[in-house]
Structure formats: structure tokens, C-alpha cells
Short mmCIF file of C-alpha atoms in Angstrom, two decimals:
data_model
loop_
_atom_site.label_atom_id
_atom_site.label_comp_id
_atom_site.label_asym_id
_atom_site.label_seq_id
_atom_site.Cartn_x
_atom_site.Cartn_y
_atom_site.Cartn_z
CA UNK A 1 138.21 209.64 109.04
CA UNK A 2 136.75 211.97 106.08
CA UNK A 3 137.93 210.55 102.59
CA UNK A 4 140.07 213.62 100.84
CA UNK A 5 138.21 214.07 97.22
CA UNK A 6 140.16 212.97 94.19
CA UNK A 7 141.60 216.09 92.57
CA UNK A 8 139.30 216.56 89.96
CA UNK A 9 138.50 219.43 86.99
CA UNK A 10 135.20 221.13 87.66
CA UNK A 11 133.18 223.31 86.12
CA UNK A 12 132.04 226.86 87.74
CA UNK A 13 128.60 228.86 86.40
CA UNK A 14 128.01 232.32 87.67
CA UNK A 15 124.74 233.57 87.21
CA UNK A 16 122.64 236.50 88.49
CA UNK A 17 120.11 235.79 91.90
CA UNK A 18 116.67 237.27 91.70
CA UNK A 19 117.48 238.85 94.89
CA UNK A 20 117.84 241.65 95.95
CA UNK A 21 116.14 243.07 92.90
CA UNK A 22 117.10 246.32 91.34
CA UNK A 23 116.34 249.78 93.46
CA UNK A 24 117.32 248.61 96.59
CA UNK A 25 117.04 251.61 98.97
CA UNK A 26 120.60 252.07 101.03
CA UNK A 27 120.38 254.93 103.78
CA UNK A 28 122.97 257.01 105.63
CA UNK A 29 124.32 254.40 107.55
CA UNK A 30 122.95 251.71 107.07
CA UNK A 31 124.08 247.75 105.66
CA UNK A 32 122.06 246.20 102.69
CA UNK A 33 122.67 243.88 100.23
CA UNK A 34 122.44 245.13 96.75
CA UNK A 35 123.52 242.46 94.29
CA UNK A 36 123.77 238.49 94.72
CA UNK A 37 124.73 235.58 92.42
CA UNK A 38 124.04 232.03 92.49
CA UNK A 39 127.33 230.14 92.17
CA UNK A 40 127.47 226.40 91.00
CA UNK A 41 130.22 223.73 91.07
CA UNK A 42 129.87 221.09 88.92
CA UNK A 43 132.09 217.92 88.63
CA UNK A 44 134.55 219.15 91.91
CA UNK A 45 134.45 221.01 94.76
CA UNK A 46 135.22 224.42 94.00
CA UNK A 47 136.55 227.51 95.70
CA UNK A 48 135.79 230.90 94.68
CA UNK A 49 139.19 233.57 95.75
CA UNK A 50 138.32 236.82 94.24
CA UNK A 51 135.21 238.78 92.84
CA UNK A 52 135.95 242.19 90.67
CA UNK A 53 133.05 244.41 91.09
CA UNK A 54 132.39 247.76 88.57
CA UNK A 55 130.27 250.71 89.43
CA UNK A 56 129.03 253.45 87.27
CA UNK A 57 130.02 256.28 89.44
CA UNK A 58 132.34 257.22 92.06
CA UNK A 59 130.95 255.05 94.96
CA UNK A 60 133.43 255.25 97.71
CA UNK A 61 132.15 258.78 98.07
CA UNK A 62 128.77 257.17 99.79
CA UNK A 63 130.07 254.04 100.73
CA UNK A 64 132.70 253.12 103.32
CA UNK A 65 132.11 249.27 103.28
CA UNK A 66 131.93 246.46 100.61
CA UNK A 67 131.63 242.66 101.96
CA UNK A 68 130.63 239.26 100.84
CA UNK A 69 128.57 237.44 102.74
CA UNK A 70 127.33 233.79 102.40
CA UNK A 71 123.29 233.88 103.74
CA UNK A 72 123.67 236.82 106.93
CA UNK A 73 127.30 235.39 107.37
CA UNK A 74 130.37 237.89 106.26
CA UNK A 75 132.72 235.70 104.28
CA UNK A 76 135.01 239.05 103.67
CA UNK A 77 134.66 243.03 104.48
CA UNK A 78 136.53 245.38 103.16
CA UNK A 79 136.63 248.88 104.45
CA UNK A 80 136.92 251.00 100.77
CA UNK A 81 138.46 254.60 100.03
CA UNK A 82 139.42 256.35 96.54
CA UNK A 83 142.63 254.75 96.63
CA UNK A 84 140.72 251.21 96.25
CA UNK A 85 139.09 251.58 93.19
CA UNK A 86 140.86 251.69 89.37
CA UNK A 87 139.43 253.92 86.91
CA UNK A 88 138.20 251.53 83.37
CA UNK A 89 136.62 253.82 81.13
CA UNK A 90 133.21 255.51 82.73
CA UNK A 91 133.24 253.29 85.50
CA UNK A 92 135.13 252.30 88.72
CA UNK A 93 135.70 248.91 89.70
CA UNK A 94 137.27 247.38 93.44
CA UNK A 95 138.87 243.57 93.35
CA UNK A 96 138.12 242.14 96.46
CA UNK A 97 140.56 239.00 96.92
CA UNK A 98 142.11 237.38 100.02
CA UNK A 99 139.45 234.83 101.25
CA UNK A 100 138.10 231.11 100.21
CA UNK A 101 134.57 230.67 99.83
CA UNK A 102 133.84 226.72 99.00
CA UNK A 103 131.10 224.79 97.27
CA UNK A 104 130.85 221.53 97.18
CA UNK A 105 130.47 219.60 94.31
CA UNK A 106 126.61 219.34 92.85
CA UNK A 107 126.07 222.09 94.82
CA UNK A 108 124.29 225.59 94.17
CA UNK A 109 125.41 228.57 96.33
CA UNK A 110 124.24 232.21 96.91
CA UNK A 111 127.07 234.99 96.84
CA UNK A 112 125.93 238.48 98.47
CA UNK A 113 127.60 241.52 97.85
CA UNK A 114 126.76 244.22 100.74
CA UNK A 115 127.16 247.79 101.30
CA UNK A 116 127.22 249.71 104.27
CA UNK A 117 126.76 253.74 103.78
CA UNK A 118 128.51 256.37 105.01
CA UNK A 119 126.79 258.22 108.59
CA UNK A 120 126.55 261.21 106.27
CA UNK A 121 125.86 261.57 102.94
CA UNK A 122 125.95 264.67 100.74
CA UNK A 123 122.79 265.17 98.86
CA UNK A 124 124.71 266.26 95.68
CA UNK A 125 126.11 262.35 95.96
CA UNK A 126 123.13 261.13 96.58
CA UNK A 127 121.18 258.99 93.85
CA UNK A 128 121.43 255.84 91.51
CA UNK A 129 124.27 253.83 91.50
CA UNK A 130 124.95 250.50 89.30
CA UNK A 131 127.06 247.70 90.36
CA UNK A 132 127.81 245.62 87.95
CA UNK A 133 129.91 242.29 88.16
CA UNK A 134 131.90 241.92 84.93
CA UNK A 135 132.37 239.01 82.52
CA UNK A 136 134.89 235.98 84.17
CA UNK A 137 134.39 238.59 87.45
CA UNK A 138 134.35 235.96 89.97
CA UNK A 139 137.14 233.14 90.01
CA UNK A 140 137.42 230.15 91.52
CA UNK A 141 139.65 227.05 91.48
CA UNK A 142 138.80 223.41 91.31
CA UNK A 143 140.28 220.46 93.38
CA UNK A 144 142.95 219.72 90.18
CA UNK A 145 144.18 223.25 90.83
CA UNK A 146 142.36 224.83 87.61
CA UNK A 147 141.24 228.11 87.55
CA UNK A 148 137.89 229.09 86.61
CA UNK A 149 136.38 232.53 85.74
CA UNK A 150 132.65 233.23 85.19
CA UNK A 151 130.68 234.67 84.10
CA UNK A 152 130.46 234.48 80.93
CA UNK A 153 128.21 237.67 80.90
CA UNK A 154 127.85 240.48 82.71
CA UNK A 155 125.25 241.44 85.23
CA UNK A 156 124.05 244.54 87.09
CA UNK A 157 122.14 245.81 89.79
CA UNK A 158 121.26 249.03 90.84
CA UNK A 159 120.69 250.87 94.24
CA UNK A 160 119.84 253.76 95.53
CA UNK A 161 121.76 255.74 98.08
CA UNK A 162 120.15 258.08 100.51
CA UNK A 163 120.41 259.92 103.00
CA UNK A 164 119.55 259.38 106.24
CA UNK A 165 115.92 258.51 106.96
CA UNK A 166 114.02 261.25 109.21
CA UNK A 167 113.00 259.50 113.04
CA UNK A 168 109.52 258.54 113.90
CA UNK A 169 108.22 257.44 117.27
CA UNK A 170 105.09 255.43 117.81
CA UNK A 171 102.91 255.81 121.26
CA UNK A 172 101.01 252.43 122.33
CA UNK A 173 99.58 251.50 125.48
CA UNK A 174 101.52 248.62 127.12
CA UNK A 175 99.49 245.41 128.30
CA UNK A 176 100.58 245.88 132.20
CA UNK A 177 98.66 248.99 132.15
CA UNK A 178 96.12 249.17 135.35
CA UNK A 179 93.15 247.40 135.12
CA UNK A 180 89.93 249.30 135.64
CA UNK A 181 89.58 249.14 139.31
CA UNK A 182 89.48 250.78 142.59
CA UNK A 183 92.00 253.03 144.56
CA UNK A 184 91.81 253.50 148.92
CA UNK A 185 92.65 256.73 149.44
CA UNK A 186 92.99 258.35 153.00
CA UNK A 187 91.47 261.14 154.59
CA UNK A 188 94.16 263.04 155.97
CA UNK A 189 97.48 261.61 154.08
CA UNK A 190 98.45 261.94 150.34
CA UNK A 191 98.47 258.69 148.93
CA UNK A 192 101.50 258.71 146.97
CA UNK A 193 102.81 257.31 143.66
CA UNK A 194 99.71 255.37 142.64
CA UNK A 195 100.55 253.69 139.02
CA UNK A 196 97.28 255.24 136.74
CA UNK A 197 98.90 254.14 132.91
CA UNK A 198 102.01 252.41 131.48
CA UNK A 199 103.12 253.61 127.92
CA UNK A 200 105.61 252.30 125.07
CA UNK A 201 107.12 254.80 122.37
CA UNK A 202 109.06 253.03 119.75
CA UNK A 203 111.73 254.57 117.51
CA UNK A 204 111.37 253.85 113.96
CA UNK A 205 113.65 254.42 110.89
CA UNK A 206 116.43 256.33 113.39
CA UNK A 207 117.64 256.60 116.82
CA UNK A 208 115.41 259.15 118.27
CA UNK A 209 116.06 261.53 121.54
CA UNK A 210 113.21 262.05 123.51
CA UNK A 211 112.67 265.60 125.21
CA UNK A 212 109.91 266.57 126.21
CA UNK A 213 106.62 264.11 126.92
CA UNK A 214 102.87 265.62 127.88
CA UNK A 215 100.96 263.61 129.59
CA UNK A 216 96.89 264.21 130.31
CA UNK A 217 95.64 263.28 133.47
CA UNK A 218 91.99 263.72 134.01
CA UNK A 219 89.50 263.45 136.85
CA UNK A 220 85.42 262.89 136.79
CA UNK A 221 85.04 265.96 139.26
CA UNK A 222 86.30 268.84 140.34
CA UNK A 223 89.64 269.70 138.94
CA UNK A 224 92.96 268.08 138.75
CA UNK A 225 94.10 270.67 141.05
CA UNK A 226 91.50 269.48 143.18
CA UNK A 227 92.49 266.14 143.79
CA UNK A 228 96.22 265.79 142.32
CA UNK A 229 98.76 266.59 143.94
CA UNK A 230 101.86 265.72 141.62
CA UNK A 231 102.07 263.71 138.29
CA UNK A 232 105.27 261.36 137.77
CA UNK A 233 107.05 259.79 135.21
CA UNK A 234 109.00 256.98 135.60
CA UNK A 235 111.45 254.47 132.74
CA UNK A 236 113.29 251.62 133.41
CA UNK A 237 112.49 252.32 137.66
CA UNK A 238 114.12 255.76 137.19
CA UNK A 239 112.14 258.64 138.38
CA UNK A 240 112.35 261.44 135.24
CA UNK A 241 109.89 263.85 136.35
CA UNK A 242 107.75 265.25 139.25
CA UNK A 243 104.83 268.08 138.20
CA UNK A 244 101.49 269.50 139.62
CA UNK A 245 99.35 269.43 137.25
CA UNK A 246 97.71 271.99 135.58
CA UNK A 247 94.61 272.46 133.53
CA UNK A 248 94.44 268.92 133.04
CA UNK A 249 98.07 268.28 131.84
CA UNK A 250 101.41 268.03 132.82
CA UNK A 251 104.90 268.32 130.58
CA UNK A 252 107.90 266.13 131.59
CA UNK A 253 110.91 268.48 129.93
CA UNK A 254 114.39 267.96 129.47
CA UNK A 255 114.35 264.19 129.51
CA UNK A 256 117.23 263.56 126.87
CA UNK A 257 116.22 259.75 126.77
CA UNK A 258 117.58 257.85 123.56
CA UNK A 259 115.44 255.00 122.26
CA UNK A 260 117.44 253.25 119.85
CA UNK A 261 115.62 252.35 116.06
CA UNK A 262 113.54 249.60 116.42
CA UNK A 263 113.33 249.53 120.12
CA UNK A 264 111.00 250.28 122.67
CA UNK A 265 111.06 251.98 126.38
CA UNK A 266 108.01 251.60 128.56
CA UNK A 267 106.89 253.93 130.92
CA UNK A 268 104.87 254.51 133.88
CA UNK A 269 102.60 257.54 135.17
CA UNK A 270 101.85 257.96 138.66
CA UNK A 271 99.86 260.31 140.70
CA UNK A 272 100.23 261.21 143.88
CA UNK A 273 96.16 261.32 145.66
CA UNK A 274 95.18 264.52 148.05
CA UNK A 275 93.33 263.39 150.93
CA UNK A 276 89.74 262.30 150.41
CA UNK A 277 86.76 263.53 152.45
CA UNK A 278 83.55 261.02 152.60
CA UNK A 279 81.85 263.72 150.17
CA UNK A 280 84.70 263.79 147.68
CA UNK A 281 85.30 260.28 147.13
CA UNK A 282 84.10 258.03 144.41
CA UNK A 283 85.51 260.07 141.32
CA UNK A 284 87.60 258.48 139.43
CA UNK A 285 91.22 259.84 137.43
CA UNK A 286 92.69 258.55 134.36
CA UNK A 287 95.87 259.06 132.34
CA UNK A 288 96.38 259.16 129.02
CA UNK A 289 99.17 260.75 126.31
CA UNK A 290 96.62 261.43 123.82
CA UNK A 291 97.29 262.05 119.75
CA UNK A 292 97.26 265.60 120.64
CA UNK A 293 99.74 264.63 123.40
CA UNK A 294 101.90 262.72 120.57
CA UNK A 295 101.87 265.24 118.47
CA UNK A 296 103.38 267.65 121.07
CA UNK A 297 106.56 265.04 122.09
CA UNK A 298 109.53 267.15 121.84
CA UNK A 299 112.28 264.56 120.16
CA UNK A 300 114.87 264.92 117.19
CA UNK A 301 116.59 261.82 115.50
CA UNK A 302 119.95 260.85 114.74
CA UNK A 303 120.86 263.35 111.98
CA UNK A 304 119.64 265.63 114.65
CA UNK A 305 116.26 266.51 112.64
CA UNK A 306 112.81 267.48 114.96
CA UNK A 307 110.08 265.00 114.78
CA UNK A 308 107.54 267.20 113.27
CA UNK A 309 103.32 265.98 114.03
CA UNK A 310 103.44 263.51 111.06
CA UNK A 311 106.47 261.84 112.35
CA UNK A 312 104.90 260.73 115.85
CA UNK A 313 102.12 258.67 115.73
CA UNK A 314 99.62 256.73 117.99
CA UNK A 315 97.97 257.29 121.61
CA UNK A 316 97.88 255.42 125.24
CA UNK A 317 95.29 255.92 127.48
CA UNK A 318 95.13 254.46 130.91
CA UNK A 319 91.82 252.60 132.69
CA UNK A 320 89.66 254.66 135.22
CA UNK A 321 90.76 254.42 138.62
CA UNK A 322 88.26 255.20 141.18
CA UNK A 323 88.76 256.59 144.58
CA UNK A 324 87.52 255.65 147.60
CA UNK A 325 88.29 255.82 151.48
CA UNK A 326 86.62 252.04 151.77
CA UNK A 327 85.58 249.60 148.78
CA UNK A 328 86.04 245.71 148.57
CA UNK A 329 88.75 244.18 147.06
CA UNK A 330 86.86 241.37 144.32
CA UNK A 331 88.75 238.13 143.44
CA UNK A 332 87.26 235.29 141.98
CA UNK A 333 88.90 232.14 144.40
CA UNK A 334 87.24 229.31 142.69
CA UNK A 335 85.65 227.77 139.76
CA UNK A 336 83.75 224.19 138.92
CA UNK A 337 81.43 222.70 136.79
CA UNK A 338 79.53 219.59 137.26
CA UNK A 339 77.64 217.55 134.80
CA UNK A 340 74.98 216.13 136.49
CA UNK A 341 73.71 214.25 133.41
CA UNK A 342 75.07 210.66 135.34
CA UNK A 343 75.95 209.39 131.73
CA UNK A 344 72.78 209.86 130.71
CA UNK A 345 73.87 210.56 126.85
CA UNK A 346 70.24 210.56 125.12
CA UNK A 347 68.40 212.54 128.11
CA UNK A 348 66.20 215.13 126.78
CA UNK A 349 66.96 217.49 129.55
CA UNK A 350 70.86 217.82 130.26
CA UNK A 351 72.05 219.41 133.81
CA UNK A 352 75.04 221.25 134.47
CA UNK A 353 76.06 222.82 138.32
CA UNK A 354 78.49 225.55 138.02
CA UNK A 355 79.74 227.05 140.92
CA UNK A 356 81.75 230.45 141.17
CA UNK A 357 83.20 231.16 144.60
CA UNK A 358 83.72 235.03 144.61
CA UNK A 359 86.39 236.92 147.41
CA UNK A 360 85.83 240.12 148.75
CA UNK A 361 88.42 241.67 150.89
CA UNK A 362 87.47 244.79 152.77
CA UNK A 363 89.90 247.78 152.27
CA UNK A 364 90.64 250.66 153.93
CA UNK A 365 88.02 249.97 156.60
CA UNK A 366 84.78 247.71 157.45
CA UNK A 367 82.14 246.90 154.80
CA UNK A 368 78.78 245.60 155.26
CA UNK A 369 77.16 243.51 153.14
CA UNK A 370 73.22 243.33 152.47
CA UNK A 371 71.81 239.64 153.22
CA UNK A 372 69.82 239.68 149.99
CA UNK A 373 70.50 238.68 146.14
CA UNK A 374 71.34 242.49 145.45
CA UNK A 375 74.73 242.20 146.63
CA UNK A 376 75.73 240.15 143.17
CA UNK A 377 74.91 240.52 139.57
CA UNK A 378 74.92 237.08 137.73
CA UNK A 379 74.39 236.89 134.16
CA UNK A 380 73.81 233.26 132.98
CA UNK A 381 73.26 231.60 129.16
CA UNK A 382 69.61 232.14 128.14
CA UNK A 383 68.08 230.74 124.91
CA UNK A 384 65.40 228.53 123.73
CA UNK A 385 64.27 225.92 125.88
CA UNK A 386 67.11 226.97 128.44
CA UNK A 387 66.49 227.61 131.98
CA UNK A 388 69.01 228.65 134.90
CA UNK A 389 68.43 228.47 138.55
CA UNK A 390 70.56 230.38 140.55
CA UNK A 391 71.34 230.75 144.24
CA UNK A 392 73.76 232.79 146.51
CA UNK A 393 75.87 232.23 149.32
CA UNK A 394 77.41 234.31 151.77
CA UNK A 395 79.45 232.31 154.10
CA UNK A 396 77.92 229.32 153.27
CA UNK A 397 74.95 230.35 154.60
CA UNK A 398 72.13 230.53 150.90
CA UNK A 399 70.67 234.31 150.98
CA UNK A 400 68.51 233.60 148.07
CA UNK A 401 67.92 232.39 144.87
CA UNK A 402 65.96 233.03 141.41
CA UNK A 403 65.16 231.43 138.35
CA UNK A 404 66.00 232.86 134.67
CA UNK A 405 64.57 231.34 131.48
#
């Protein structure tokens, strides 16, 4: 069982916390601390019951929200009109009271004062304010029931309230994108919703509704009309948009999709393949929303401002995809190495045996394979005094070899 302290008289000190310094930028809506103090008990535990807080101007108009807060913890919040502040002199100053905030005894403790905005501010209210806390501001009382008020001095901070920071939105190319690879097509089908790029846009500074996204798709013949049939966009598995490209670029419009500040949404682009003929195969198509794209996303933020160009920044662009009626699927199954040195620490010559076994998986019809070295490319470590046999296997069965030094 925990020994009760002996009532005892203490000593408070109240002084000022480098932290947050002065100018500490408070928008529409927003929570940020704007004055600390480091509080010490010395002698007996101590608990602090009220702080009295001044401010050079009439702050409730910008703020609706004053709180303590030990570290990110809210020890008290106080919603705050006119009615809670009393007029002394030029300024205005709020008593917040009501809670107990301990420190032990020998110990050093950081007081934050916060303030959270108002969702709209007027820009004629707008501007510098001071908070200041006064001399013998902050009280406390020791475990021998004396009250204590520091500090001996006053200290200020100031902070500036503004309004609400304009959106931005930031494109990137998310790491599932498609790899570079190949796409089996069909000769007399569409091939339908083929996954060509994966996006982010991130909101930054504001909530931002998204409108209107362009999206480039490009092929490396022909036209997009030629071998596109429809473009779609896709978030969170939700289809938003279905368009035939043309010219080389399709607009998704009327999305009304809210990315929240600081988040991010991924999406998806698919096409949708016209049949190939033998002749027409092998181009390839890739997606992209380019800066130009960016630039041309039709979103406004919370405060219902439009991104303008120098609000949206960054660009995603997808892998080549190339289409084909048949191509091999490449995997590789297997990988060892061997030192074939037997222990051999001080040999002059040192052997290694690496082996790659390599799967190919026919799609979208037979594929025959040439008997000879052609087939694969291998491209092993040269250097001084190196040499590197190599030899290939189909099957097990060796269809050549060469040496590289």
C-alpha cells in the first residue's frame, strides 16, 4: 500500500518554456499551442487549480477554444465567448479554473496553453495577437494546504491568426503500379478492364474536393482511337468513370471525391483493348496524369477556394504495356550458388556455380522456342583476371554454351 506524503509546505516556480516560440502560425480552424511554461514543485507535491491568461486584443473574436494540456494530453478545454473574458485596461484576460494538474515533488513539468480557431475568420480580425500570462497567474497548492502563486514575472507569447490556408493536392505514382510487361489480347473480343497505372493525390494544408481528373493514355502506333476502346477510373474498388478516349486523353468529370488534409486516395486506370489482328499487335499503351494533366485537376478546398496550377503539383506515369495475341509469361523459379572452392581458402583461382532456373509459360497460344543460345540473354561479372563460362538448358537437355572473359 502507497505511503500518503507528509503534508508538507512547498515551493512553486513558474517560468516561461522555449516552446512554442513567438509567431506561431494558427489557421482557420485549426489547434496549436501558442504559449507553454515549465512548472516546478519543490519541497511537496504540488497542484496547480487555476491559470489567468491576458491578451492584447479581443481574442474570442478568432478563437472559440482555450485548453491546457499536459504533453498532447488535454488537462482542461474551455469553449470561450465575449462573455468569458474581463476587460483590465488595454487588454482582455479569461481565468480558466476547475481542474487539478499535479507535480510531484523534485519534479519539473511543462504546462501548454492551446488554441483552436474559429472555421472562419474575418480578415479585418486577422493578425498578431499576444498572450500573456500575468504575474502570480498560475496557482497552485501544496500538500500543507498553502497556496502558491507564480510567477513572479510576467511572460508573453505571440501568435498569429489566419485565415484558412488555400488546398493543395500532390500527384505521385503509387508502388503497385504495373510492371513493364506484356498484355494477351484477343483477336475478335475486347479485352476489358486491363489495369495500365495506379495513382495517389494527397491533400495538403485543407480538405480538398476533387472534380474533375485528366488522364493521358498513349499508344506506340496508330491512335488511341485505334486500339482503345474505353478508359476507366476506379478508387477504393468503385468504378467513377467510363470514357473513349480522344486525341490521346480522357477527362473523368463530376467526381465530387473528398480527400481529407493529409491523406491520400489511390487510384487505378484501366483500358479496355480492341481486338488485335497478327499485324497490329506488338504496340504497346501507357497511362500517365502528366504535370500538364495536374495542372488541369478540377478541385476546390475547404473554404471552397479553386486549386489554381501552383496549388497542384507532381505527375504519375504508368509502365509500357505491350500487346500481343501470344508472348511467354517469364518467371524466375529458382536460384543457387555453389562455391566450389572445397575450403580451399588460399587458392589462387576461386570457383563459384550459379544456377538460375528461368519459367516461361506460354500465353494466349503455343510458342516455340529456338534450340540455340539466342533464346536467352545472360549478362555475367567481367573484370580483370575474371572469366565466366556459361551454358543453357532447355528441359534439362544443354543447348549450348560460351565463354566470357
Amino acid at each position: 500500500e502507497e505511503e500518503e506524503e507528509e503534508a508538507a509546505e512547498g515551493t512553486l516556480v513558474v517560468e516561461k518554456n522555449p516552446t512554442p516560440a513567438d509567431g506561431t502560425d494558427v489557421y482557420a480552424g485549426e489547434t496549436e499551442a501558442v504559449l507553454a511554461m515549465k512548472v516546478k514543485a519543490r519541497d511537496s507535491d504540488i497542484t496547480v487549480q487555476r491559470v489567468k491568461l491576458y491578451f492584447d486584443k479581443k481574442v474570442w473574436r478568432v478563437i472559440d477554444q482555450i485548453g491546457l494540456y499536459d504533453g498532447d494530453t488535454a488537462i482542461i478545454t474551455k469553449s470561450v465567448s465575449s462573455d468569458d473574458f474581463e476587460e483590465d485596461g488595454s487588454e482582455y484576460y479569461i481565468q480558466i479554473s476547475n481542474f487539478n494538474w499535479k507535480v510531484e515533488k523534485g519534479e519539473t513539468r511543462v504546462l501548454t496553453v492551446k488554441v483552436t480557431a474559429k472555421d472562419t475568420i474575418d480578415s479585418d480580425w486577422a493578425g498578431t495577437y499576444t498572450i500573456k500570462v500575468p504575474s502570480q497567474g498560475v496557482r497552485g497548492v501544496d500538500t500543507a494546504g498553502i497556496q502558491h502563486q507564480e510567477p513572479t514575472s510576467a511572460f508573453s507569447r505571440t501568435f498569429d491568426v489566419k485565415k484558412a490556408q488555400e488546398g493543395e493536392l500532390k500527384v505521385t505514382i503509387n508502388s503497385d503500379t504495373p510492371k513493364e510487361g506484356v498484355i494477351i489480347a484477343d483477336d475478335e473480343d475486347t479485352k476489358e478492364n486491363v489495369e495500365v497505372l495506379r495513382f495517389d493525390i494527397k491533400a495538403e494544408k485543407s480538405d480538398v474536393t476533387v472534380d474533375d481528373i485528366p488522364v493521358t493514355v498513349e499508344v506506340s502506333s496508330g491512335t488511341t482511337t485505334d486500339h482503345i476502346a474505353g478508359v476507366k477510373l476506379y478508387a477504393d474498388g468503385e468504378e467513377l468513370g467510363d470514357e473513349i478516349p480522344t486525341g490521346g486523353r480522357v477527362t473523368f468529370t463530376d467526381l465530387d471525391l473528398k480527400i481529407e488534409k493529409d491523406s491520400t486516395k489511390t487510384f487505378v486506370v484501366k483500358v479496355d483493348l480492341k481486338p488485335v489482328s497478327t499485324s497490329s499487335q506488338g504496340y504497346y499503351v501507357l497511362a500517365k496524369v502528366t504535370s500538364h494533366d495536374a495542372d488541369s485537376i478540377d478541385a476546390t478546398d475547404a473554404n471552397d477556394n479553386d486549386l489554381t496550377a501552383s496549388d497542384i503539383s507532381g505527375s504519375a506515369s504508368g509502365n509500357k504495356e505491350y500487346v500481343y495475341l501470344v508472348a511467354p509469361e517469364v518467371s524466375l523459379e529458382e536460384e543457387n550458388l555453389v562455391d566450389l572452392n572445397n575450403g580451399r581458402d588460399n587458392a589462387t583461382t576461386s570457383e563459384l556455380e550459379a544456377t538460375l532456373e528461368i519459367k516461361l509459360t506460354a500465353q494466349g497460344g503455343t510458342i516455340i522456342l529456338p534450340a540455340t543460345t539466342s533464346v536467352v540473354s545472360v549478362q555475367p561479372y567481367t573484370g580483370t583476371g575474371v572469366t565466366s563460362g556459361i551454358s543453357y538448358y532447355i528441359n534439362e537437355v544443354r543447348i549450348g554454351s560460351e565463354v566470357i572473359a
